[in-house]
Structures are given as structure tokens and as C-alpha cells.
XYZ file of C-alpha atoms in Angstrom:
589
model
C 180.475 -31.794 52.368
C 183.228 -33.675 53.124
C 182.871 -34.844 56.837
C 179.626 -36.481 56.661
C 176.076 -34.860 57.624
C 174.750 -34.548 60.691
C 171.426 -33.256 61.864
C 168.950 -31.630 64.415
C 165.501 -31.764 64.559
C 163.214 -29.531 65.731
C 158.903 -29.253 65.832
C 157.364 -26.342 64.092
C 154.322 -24.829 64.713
C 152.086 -23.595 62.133
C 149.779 -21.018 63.060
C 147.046 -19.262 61.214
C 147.128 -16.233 59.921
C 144.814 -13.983 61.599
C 140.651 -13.164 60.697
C 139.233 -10.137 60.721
C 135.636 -12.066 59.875
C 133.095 -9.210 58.347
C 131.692 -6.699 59.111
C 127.554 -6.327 59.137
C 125.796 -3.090 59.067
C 122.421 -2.141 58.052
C 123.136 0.507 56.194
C 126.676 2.007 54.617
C 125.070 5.667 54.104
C 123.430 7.423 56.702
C 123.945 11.604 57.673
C 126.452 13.755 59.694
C 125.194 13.297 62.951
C 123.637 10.067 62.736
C 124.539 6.996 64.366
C 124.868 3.221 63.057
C 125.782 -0.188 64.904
C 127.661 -2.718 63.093
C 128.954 -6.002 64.299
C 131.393 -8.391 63.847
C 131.495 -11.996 63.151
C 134.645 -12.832 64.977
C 136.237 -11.806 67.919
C 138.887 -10.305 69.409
C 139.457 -7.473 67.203
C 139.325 -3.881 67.890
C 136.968 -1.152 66.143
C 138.713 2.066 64.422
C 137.267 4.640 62.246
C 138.633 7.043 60.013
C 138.301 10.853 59.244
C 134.427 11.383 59.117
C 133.198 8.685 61.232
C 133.825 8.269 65.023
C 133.793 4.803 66.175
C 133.401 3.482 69.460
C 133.330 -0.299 69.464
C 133.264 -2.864 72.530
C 133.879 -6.758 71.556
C 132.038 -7.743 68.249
C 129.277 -4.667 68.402
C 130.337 -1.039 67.657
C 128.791 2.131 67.015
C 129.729 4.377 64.398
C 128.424 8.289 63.876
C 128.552 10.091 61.051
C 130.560 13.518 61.600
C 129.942 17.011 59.941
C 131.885 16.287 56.426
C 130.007 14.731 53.857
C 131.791 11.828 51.641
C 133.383 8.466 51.973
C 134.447 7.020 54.912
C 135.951 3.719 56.879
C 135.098 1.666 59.296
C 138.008 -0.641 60.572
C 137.848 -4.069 62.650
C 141.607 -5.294 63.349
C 142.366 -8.898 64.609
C 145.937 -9.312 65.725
C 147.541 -12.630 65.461
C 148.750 -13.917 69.005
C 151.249 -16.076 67.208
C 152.872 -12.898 65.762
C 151.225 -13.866 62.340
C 150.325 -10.131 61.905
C 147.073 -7.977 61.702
C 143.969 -8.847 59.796
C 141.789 -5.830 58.578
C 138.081 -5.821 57.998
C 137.154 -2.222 56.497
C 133.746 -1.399 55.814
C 133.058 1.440 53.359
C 130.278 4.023 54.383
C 129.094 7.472 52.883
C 128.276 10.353 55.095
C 125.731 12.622 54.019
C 126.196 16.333 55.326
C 123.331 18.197 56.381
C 123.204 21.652 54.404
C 125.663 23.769 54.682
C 124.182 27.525 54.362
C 126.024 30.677 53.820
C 125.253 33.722 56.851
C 122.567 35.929 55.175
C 123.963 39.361 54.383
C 122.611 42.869 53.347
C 121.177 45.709 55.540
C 119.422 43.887 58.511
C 118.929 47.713 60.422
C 116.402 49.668 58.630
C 113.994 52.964 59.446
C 110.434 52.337 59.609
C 108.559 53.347 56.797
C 111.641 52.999 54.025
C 111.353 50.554 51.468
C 111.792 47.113 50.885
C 114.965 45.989 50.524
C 116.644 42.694 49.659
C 118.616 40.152 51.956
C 120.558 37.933 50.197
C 122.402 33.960 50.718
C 125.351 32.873 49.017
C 123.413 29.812 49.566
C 121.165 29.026 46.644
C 117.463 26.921 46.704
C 116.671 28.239 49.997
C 113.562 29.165 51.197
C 113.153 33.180 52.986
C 110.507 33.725 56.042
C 110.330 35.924 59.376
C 109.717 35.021 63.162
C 106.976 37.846 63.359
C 105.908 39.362 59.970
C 104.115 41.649 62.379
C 107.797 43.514 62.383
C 108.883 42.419 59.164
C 107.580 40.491 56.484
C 110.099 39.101 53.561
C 109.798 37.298 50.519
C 110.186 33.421 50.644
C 111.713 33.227 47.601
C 113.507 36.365 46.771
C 114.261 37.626 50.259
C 112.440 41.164 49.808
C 112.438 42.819 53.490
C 109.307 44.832 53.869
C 109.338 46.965 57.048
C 106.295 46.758 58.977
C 106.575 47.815 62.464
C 108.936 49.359 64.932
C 110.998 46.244 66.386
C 113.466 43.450 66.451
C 112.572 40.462 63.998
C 114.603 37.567 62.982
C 115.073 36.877 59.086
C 115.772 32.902 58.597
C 117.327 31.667 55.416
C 116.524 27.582 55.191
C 118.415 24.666 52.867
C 117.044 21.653 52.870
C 117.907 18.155 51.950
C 117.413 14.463 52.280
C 119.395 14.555 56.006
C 116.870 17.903 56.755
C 116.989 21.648 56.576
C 119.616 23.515 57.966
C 118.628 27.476 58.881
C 120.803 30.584 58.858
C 119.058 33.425 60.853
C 120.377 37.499 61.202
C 118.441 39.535 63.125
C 116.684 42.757 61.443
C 116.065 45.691 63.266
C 113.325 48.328 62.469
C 114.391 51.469 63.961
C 111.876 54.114 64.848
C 111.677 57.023 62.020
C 111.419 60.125 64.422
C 108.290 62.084 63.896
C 107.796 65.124 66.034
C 104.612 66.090 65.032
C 102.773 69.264 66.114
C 102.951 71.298 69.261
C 99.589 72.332 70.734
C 99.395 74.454 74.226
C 99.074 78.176 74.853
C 100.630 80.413 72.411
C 100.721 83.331 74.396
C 101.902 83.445 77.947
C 102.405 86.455 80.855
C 105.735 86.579 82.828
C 106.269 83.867 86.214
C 103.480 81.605 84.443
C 103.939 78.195 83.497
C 102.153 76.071 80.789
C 102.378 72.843 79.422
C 103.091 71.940 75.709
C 101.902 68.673 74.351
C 103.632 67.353 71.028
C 100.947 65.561 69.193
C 100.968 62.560 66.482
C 105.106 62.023 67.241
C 106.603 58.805 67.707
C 108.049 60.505 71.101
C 111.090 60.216 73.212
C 112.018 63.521 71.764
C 113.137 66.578 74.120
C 112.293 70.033 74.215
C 114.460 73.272 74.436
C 113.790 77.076 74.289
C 115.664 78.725 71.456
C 115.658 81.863 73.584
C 116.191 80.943 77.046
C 116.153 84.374 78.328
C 112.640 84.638 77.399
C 111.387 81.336 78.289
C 112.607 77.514 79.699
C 111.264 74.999 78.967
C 111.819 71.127 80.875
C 113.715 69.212 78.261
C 111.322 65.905 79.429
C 107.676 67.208 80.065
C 107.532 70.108 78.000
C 106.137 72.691 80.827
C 107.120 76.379 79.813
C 108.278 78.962 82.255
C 107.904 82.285 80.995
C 110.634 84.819 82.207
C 109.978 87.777 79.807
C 108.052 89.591 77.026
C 109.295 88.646 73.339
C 108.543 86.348 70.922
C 110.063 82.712 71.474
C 110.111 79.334 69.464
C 109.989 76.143 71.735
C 111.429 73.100 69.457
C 110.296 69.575 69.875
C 113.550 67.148 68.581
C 113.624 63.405 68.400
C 116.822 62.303 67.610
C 117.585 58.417 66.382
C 121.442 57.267 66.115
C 119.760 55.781 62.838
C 116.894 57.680 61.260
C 118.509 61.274 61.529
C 116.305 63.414 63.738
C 112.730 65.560 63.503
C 111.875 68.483 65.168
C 108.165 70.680 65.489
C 108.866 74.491 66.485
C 106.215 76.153 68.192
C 105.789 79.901 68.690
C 105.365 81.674 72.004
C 104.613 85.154 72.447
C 105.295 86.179 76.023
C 103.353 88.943 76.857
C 104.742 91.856 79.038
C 103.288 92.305 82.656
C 101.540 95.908 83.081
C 103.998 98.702 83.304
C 102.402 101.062 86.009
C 105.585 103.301 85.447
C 106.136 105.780 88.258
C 104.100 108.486 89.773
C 105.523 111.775 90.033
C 106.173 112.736 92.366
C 105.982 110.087 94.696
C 105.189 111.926 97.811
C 103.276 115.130 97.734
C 101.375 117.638 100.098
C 98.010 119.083 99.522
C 95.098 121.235 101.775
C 92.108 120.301 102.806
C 90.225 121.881 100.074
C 92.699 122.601 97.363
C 94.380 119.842 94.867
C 97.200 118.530 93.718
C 98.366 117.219 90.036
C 100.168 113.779 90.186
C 101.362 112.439 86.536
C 102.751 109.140 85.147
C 103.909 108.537 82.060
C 102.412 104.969 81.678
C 98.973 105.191 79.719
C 95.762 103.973 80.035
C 95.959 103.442 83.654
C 93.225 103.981 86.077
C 93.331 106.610 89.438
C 92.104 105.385 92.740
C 91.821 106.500 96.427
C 92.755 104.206 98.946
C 91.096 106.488 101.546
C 88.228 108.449 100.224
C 87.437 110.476 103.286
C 91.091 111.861 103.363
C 91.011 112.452 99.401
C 89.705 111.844 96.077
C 91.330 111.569 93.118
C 89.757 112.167 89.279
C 90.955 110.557 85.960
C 93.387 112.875 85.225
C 95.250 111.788 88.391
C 94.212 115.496 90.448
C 94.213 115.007 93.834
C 91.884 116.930 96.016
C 92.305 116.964 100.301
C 88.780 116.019 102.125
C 90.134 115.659 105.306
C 93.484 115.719 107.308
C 95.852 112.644 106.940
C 98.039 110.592 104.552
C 96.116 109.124 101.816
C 97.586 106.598 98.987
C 97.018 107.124 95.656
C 97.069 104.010 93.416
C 97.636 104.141 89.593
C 96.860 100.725 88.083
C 97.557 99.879 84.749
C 95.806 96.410 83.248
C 96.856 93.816 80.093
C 96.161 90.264 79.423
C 98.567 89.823 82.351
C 96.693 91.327 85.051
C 96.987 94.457 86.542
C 99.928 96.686 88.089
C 99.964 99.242 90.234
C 102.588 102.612 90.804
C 101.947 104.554 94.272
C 102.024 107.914 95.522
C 101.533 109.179 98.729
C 99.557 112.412 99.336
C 99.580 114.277 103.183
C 96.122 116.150 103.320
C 97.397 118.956 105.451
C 94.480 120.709 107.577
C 93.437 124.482 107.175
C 94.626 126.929 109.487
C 91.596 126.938 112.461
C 91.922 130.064 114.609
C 89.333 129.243 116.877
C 87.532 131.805 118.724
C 88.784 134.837 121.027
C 87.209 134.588 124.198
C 87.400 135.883 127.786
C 87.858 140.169 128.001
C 85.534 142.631 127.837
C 83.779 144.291 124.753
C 84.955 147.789 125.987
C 87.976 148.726 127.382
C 88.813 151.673 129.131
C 92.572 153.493 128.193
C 95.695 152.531 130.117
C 93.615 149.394 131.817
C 95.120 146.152 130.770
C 92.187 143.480 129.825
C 93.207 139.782 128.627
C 91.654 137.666 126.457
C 92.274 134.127 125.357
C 92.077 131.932 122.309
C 90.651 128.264 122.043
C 93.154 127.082 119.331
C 97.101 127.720 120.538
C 99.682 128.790 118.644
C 98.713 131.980 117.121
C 99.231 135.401 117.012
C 97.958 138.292 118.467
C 97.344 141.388 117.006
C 95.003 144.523 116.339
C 93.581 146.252 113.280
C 94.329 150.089 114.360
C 96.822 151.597 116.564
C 94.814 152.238 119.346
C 95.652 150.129 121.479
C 98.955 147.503 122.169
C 98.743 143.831 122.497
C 100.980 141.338 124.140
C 101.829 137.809 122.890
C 99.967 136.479 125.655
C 96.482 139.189 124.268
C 96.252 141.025 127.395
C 94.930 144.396 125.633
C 95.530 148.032 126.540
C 93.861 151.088 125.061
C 96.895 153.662 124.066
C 96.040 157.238 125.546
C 95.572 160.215 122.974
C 91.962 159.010 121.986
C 88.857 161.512 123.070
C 86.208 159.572 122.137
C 84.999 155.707 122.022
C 86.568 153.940 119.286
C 86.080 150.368 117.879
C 89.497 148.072 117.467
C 89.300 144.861 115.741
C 91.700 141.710 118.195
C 93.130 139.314 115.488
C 93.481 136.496 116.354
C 95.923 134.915 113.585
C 96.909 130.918 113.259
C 99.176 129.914 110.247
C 100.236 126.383 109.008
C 101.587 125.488 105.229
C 97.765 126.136 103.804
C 97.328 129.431 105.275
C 96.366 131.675 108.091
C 93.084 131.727 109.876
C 92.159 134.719 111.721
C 89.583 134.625 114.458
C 88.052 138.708 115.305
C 86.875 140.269 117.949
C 85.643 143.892 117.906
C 86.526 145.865 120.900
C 85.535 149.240 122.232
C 88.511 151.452 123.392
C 87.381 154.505 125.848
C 89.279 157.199 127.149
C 89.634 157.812 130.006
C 87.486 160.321 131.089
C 88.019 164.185 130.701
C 86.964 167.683 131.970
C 89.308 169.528 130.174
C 90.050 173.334 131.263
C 87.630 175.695 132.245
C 87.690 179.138 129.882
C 86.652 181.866 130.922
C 87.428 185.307 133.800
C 87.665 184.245 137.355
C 85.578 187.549 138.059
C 82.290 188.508 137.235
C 80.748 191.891 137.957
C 77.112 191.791 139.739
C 74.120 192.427 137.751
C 76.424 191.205 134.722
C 76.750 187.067 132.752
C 80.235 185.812 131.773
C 80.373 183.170 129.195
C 82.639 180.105 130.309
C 83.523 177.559 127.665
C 85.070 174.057 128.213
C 85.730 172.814 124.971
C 86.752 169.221 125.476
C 86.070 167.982 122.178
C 84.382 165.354 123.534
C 80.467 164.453 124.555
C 79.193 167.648 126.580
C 79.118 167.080 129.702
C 77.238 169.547 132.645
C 78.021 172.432 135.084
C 77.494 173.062 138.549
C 77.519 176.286 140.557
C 78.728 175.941 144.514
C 76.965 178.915 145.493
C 73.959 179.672 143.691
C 73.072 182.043 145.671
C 76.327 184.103 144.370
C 77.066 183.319 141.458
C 73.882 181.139 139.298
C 74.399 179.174 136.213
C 71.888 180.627 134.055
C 72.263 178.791 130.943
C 74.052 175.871 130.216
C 74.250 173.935 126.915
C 77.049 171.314 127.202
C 80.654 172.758 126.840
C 79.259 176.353 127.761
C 77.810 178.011 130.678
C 76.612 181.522 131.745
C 76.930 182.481 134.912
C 75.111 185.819 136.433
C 76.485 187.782 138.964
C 73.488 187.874 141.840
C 75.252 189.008 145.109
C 78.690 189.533 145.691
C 80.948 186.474 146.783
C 81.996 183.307 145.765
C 81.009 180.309 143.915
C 82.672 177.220 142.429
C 82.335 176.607 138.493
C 82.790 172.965 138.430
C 82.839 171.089 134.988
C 81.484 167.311 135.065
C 82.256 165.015 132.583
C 81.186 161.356 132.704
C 82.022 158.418 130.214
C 82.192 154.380 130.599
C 85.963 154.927 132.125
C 84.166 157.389 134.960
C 84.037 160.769 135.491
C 86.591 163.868 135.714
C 85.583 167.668 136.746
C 87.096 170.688 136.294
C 86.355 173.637 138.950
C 87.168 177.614 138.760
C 86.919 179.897 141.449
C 84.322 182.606 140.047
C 83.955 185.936 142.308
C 81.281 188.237 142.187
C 81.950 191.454 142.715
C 79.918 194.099 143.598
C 78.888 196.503 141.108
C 80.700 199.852 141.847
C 83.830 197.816 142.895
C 83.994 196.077 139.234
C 85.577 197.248 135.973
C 84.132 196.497 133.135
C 84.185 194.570 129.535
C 84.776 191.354 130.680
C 81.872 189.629 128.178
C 83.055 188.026 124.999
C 82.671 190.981 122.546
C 85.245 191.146 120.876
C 84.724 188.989 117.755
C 82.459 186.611 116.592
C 83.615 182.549 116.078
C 82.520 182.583 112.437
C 84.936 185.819 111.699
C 87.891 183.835 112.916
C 89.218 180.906 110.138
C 91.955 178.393 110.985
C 93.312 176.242 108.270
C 95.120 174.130 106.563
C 93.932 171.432 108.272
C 95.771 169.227 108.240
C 98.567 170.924 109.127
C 102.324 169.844 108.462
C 104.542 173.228 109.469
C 102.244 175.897 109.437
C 98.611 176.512 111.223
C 97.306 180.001 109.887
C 95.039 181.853 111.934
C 92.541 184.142 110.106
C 91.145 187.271 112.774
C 89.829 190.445 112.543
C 91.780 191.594 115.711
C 94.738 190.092 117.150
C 94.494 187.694 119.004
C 96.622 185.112 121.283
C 96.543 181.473 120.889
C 96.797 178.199 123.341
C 97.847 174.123 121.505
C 96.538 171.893 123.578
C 96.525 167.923 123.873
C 92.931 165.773 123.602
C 93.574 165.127 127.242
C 94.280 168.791 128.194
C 97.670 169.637 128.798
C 98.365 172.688 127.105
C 101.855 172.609 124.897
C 102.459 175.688 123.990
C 101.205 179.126 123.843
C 101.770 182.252 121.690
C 100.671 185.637 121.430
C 99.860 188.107 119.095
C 100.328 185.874 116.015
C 98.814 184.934 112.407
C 100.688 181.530 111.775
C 101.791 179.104 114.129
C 104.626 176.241 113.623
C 103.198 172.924 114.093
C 106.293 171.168 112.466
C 107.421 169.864 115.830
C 104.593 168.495 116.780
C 103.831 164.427 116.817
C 101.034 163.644 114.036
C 97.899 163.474 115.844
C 94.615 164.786 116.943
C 95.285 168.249 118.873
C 93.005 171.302 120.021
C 93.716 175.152 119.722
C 92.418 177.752 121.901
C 92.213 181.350 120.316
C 91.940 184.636 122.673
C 91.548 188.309 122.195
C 94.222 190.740 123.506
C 91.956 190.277 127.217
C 92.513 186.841 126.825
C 89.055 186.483 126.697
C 88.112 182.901 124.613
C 87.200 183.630 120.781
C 87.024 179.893 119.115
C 87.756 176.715 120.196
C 88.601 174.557 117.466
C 90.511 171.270 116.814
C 92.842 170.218 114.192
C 95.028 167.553 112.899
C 98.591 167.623 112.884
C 100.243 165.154 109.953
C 103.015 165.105 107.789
């Protein structure tokens, strides 16, 4: 301003400002999803998008896709000034159309088969309903009514349409099984330790089975096969149960009848004969008897017993129901009868004081004999007791015993004395041209006489236990007495003498008294024997084999009191001693 000017010059360059050109598209609305190329008419610039659109350009060509929000969106192509002139912008308006947007369905999508229909519903208006498989479930199109058709899985779609296409919500719906157990068929009445098989029948199955009394019956939870354990009345149940539908259940009553009691024979073990019977009893009823070995026993229906045979037999009471049959046993021992055999070996007759043995076929017994006339030994050797004066029959037992009795086996047996001759009676004299009477009174058979001498002294009558003898010629002669039974023979002898006639006294015949005047009695005796004579008279006791055991004279009565019961003979005598009566009597308290 106040020194002058001065100056510098300098070049400018003028640039342009930067040209984004335009942008060309074929359309500037198109749906989420879809995708558009533009282009550019200049170069150079870069391709940008905003919210909505994604854009992905390369030179002068770019492609732009709609994204999931409906509206307005921008496309942007930027040239940048190389001269630093800034950024030119070409924007291109588009509109995005969304697809539908559809709300989730909602309402009860797990039902039970055979309920009612039931609505599903979508916030989501103008939509159309349907199914995958009506088969499981069929719905309404418009109003979204679920019918349930079958058991299954099914999937309920809700669609929305519009102009960029339909869009399709889907929720799955679940029909769920509505147990039904049905019926129960099978056998309604069972025995103990059997097994049946119940079938349920018209159920929709997968149910399980149980035994509401288990201590009557089980039953397998899966296949329905009953055990029965004991008698009662049981219900088997059939359940299905759902997590869903609740639960069903069939019952099914099962009478378990009770095996056959046979209860218990009493008694168990018992004894019977051969022959005789036994009573066996149990308390069970309407049971039948049986013999498991007829030819040892039979038994009737009132369970009696009778022995056939020797042995064990079994006894079977059996008692029958619809379960079978049961059976209770006894056990019966058929004991044999006594068997005594026979008695053999000995002899028929026996002779006194002479052992004889016999034997027996069966062991074990017992010897023994009817009278007392003879002893026995275990081992039956047999001997005839002395005392007897005449052959006498004895009966050998023969005696075996077991629990059912005794058996006797017999023999008869003759028991003889031994034999005899007694004691001549009479005077050892006789006087010639006279008889004397000598007596042997024995008791027994008669037997005979016989003189020595004849010539002397002959027998001149002879009848048994008397003789006569007549003195012929003076001398001697021998009275002898025979006497002869199946033991053999015994004599008795006397010395007679004949004497001459004026060298002999006389009265030496039996005149005195008469055997009918003379009475002896009681008899049997037990202290006193009284003799009844017209004179007095003397008396001999003798044994049956002889022996004289006392003697008394001059008497009326005689004790006897000390004498052993038995069989005994008395000899009665005038005051000569000549022989009045022989007689015998019986001695017993």
C-alpha cells in the first residue's frame, strides 16, 4: 500500500467434481430373498447398500438381495474424486417385499384318541389350516378344528400367503392311545401247580397283568399265564396305563379249586389175622377203599380190612375233585394163624414108667396132656405115671401160639399099666377030700390060675380072680396067679399043702359071711371108711399095684384122712382071717 505491488504467479488446476453416473435396474421392488443386478454407467465407483438390502458389487455391475424386512431400501454407487474434489453419490431407491410372516400355531397339539375336536389357533390371520396325513388327524382349513382320527404323530400346518409366496407354520399333534383293556377270557377255574393262559380281548394292549391275591395265584405281568398256588377265589386285573389318557383295567375272576384232601388214615399202621378184620377210618369223605394186594387182604367201603393171607398189604384211600385224585395210606400186617402141625413119631399105647417120644412138624410149641396120667417133657418124650390099673386114653397137645391164637395139634394115646398079679387070698393049707376058695382080687381084667401039682392039689374051678382048689392026695402044689396085659405079664404063686385027712383041723372054707351082708361106704371117702358086718371082722388097704398100706383089726370105721386122693382097694377078713369081700374105693377130699 505504500511500497509498491509486487506479484507471483502461479497455474491452477481445475478439476471436476466427481460422477456418480446412474444407476439402472430392472426393477426397484422385488421380495426378501430375491436377488437383482443393477449397473452403472460410469466407473470407478464402489457399490454399498443399506439396512435391508445386501450388496455385492464388482466395477459397474452389482448384485443386490433383498433381506428378511419388508420396506424401503438403498442402493449406493460412490465415485471419489482423485483430485480430492470429494464423493459423488448415486442412490437408487428399492422396496423389499417380505414374505409372510406367520405366528407359531398354539392350542393343545397332544390329544387322546377318540376325544373331540378341538381348535388350533394362529395369531396369524387369512391363513389357510390342513394336515400331513388326515389319516391321523384331519383339521379344518379354515377354522382349524382338530378331529382325532387315529393313534399317531401328524403335523398341523398353518399357511400365509402373498404376492412373494406362502410362508407355513407347522406344530406337531400327537394322538395318544386311549387305553382300553377290554375283556379277559381263559379258564375261570383252576386246580393247584396248574398254569393257564389269560387272553385280554378287544384292548388297545401294552397293558400288564397282576394277581390281586398273590398268595393264591401269580400271574406274568407280560403274557398273562396264571400259576395257581392255592384254593380261594382270586381277581387277575388287566391295566393299561398312558402318561396321557389315565389308565383302564378288566378284572377277571379265578376260582382256584382245592386239590383232594385224602386226610389221614387211622391208624396208619395196623395188624390183623388171617381170617379176622380190622376197622381203619378217615375223616375225609367220599373217598374210595382199595387193596393194593388182594391176595394178602381185601378191604370193603367202609374201610374194614379183612387178612387173606400172611404179609403186609397197603391200603389206599383215594379221595377225587375236579383236581384229580389223592390218596392217604395205611399199612396193614396180615399176621398168619397159629399152625400146630401134626404130632408124629411114638406109639399109640404106652406102657407105665416107659418113656416114648414123639415129635411135632411145626416148632415152637408146647407140649402137654389132657389128664394126669402121664408127664411130658418140653422135648414130648411121654411117660405113663404109675397108680393106673387099667388101660386109659390120654390126649398129647400139641399147642403153637402167635398174636392170633393158639393151634393145638392131638394125639390120643393109650396109657397101660404095667402089668399085675396082685396077692393071692386065701389058707396055705387045705385038708384032703376038702376045696378052699382063693381069691386074687386085682381089680383089674381076670386073669388065670395054675396048679404045680395037680396031682396034689387040682384047680377045680376057676373063674378069673377066683379059684378052688381040692385037696386029692396029700403034698404040695404051687397056686400061681397069671396076669397078662400089653405091658406083659406078672404072677403071683402060694405054697398050698394038702394035708391028709386025720392030720387036718377043720373050718378052713369061707363060711363065715356072705359078700352081700358086708356094706362099705361112703365112697368116696375123705376121713372115714365105715365097714358094715355081721361079725367082726379085720381089714387090709391096699394100693392098685398091691402093696398093702395098712392093716387093722377088729374094726367098724377106718381113717382114710391120711391117705393121698386116689384109686385104692380094701381087703375085709373074718376073725380066721379068712377073705369076706374084696372091694375098691376112692379116696378124695
Amino acid at each position: 500500500a505504500t511500497c509498491g505491488d509486487t506479484s507471483t504467479t502461479t497455474t491452477i488446476t481445475v478439476h471436476p467434481l466427481p460422477d456418480a453416473g446412474a444407476i439402472i435396474s430392472s426393477t426397484s421392488e422385488f421380495c426378501s430373498g430375491t436377488t437383482v443386478t443393477m449397473t452403472e454407467t460410469v466407473s470407478g465407483g464402489t457399490w454399498s447398500g443399506s439396512s435391508g438390502v445386501t450388496v455385492v458389487g464388482t466395477g459397474t455391475s452389482a448384485t443386490v438381495t433383498a433381506g428378511s424386512t419388508g420396506g424401503p431400501a438403498y442402493v449406493f454407487y460412490s465415485v471419489t474424486s482423485a483430485f480430492s474434489c470429494g464423493t459423488a453419490v448415486d442412490t437408487f431407491i428399492v422396496t423389499v417385499d417380505p414374505y409372510p410372516t406367520v405366528a407359531p400355531i398354539s392350542g393343545v397339539v397332544s390329544v387322546c384318541s377318540g376325544s373331540a375336536a378341538a381348535s388350533l389357533t394362529d395369531a396369524t390371520g387369512g391363513g389357510t389350516w390342513s394336515s400331513r396325513d388326515p389319516g391321523i388327524a384331519s383339521v379344518d382349513p379354515s377354522t382349524g378344528s382338530v378331529t382325532p382320527v387315529s393313534v399317531g404323530v401328524d403335523s398341523i400346518y398353518y399357511s400365509v400367503s402373498n404376492s412373494c409366496g406362502t410362508t407355513r407354520v407347522a406344530t406337531a399333534y400327537t394322538v395318544n392311545v386311549t387305553p382300553v383293556a377290554g375283556t379277559i377270557t381263559g379258564a375261570s377255574f383252576m386246580c393247584p401247580g396248574t398254569t393257564a393262559t389269560l387272553t385280554a380281548v378287544g384292548t388297545t394292549g401294552g397293558g400288564s397283568w397282576y394277581s390281586t391275591n398273590t398268595g393264591l395265584a401269580l400271574v406274568s405281568p407280560t403274557t398273562g399265564v396264571v400259576t395257581a398256588l392255592a384254593a380261594g377265589v382270586d381277581s387277575i386285573v388287566y391295566v393299561i396305563r398312558t402318561a396321557t389318557c389315565g389308565s383302564d383295567s378288566a378284572t377277571f375272576v379265578l376260582t382256584v379249586n382245592p386239590l383232594p384232601s385224602p386226610g389221614t388214615i387211622s391208624p396208619a399202621m395196623d395188624t390183623v389175622c388171617v381170617g379176622s378184620s380190622v376197622i381203619l377210618a378217615d375223616a375225609a369223605p367220599g373217598g374210595v377203599w382199595t387193596s393194593n394186594n388182594i391176595t394178602i387182604g381185601s378191604v370193603n367201603t367202609v374201610g374194614q380190612v379183612f387178612g387173606l393171607n400172611p404179609g403186609w398189604d397197603t391200603v389206599t384211600y383215594a379221595v377225587t375233585n375236579g383236581c384229580g385224585t389223592n390218596y392217604a395210606f395205611a399199612y396193614v400186617l396180615v399176621n398168619p394163624l397159629p399152625n400146630a402141625g401134626s404130632i408124629t413119631g411114638g406109639s399109640g399105647s404106652l406102657c407105665v414108667g416107659t418113656p416114648v417120644s414123639f415129635s411135632a412138624t411145626v416148632a415152637g410149641g408146647a407140649w402137654s396132656l389132657t389128664n394126669t396120667l402121664a408127664t411130658i417133657s418140653g422135648g414130648g418124650t411121654v411117660i405113663g405115671l404109675s397108680g393106673i390099673i387099667t388101660s386109659l386114653n390120654d390126649t398129647i397137645r400139641y399147642s403153637v401160639s402167635n398174636s392170633c391164637g393158639t393151634a393145638i395139634a392131638t394125639r390120643v394115646v393109650t396109657i397101660n399099666p404095667l402089668p399085675f398079679a396082685g396077692t393071692i387070698v386065701g389058707i396055705d393049707h387045705i385038708c384032703q377030700n376038702d376045696s378052699v376058695l382063693y381069691t386074687n382080687p386085682t381089680g383089674l381084667q381076670p386073669g388065670y390060675w395054675t396048679s404045680s401039682n395037680p396031682t396034689y392039689g387040682p384047680i377045680t374051678t376057676s373063674s378069673g380072680d377066683s379059684a378052688t382048689i381040692y385037696g386029692l392026695y396029700p403034698g404040695t402044689t404051687v397056686l400061681t396067679y397069671h396076669f397078662t396085659n400089653y405091658c406083659g405079664s406078672a404072677t403071683d404063686t402060694l405054697l398050698v399043702t394038702v394035708r391028709a385027712a386025720g392030720h387036718c383041723e377043720d373050718g378052713v372054707a369061707i363060711q363065715t359071711a356072705a359078700n352081700g351082708e358086708i356094706g362099705i361106704y361112703p365112697n368116696p371117702a375123705v376121713n372115714t371108711l365105715h365097714i358094715d358086718a355081721p361079725v367082726t371082722v379085720n381089714v387090709a388097704v391096699m394100693s392098685t399095684d398091691g402093696k398093702v398100706i395098712f392093716r387093722k383089726d377088729q374094726v367098724k370105721d377106718i381113717d382114710v384122712s391120711s391117705l393121698a386122693n386116689g384109686l385104692y382097694m380094701i381087703m375085709v377078713y373074718d376073725e380066721h382071717n379068712e377073705l369076706l369081700k374084696v372091694a375098691k374105693f376112692i379116696k378124695a377130699d
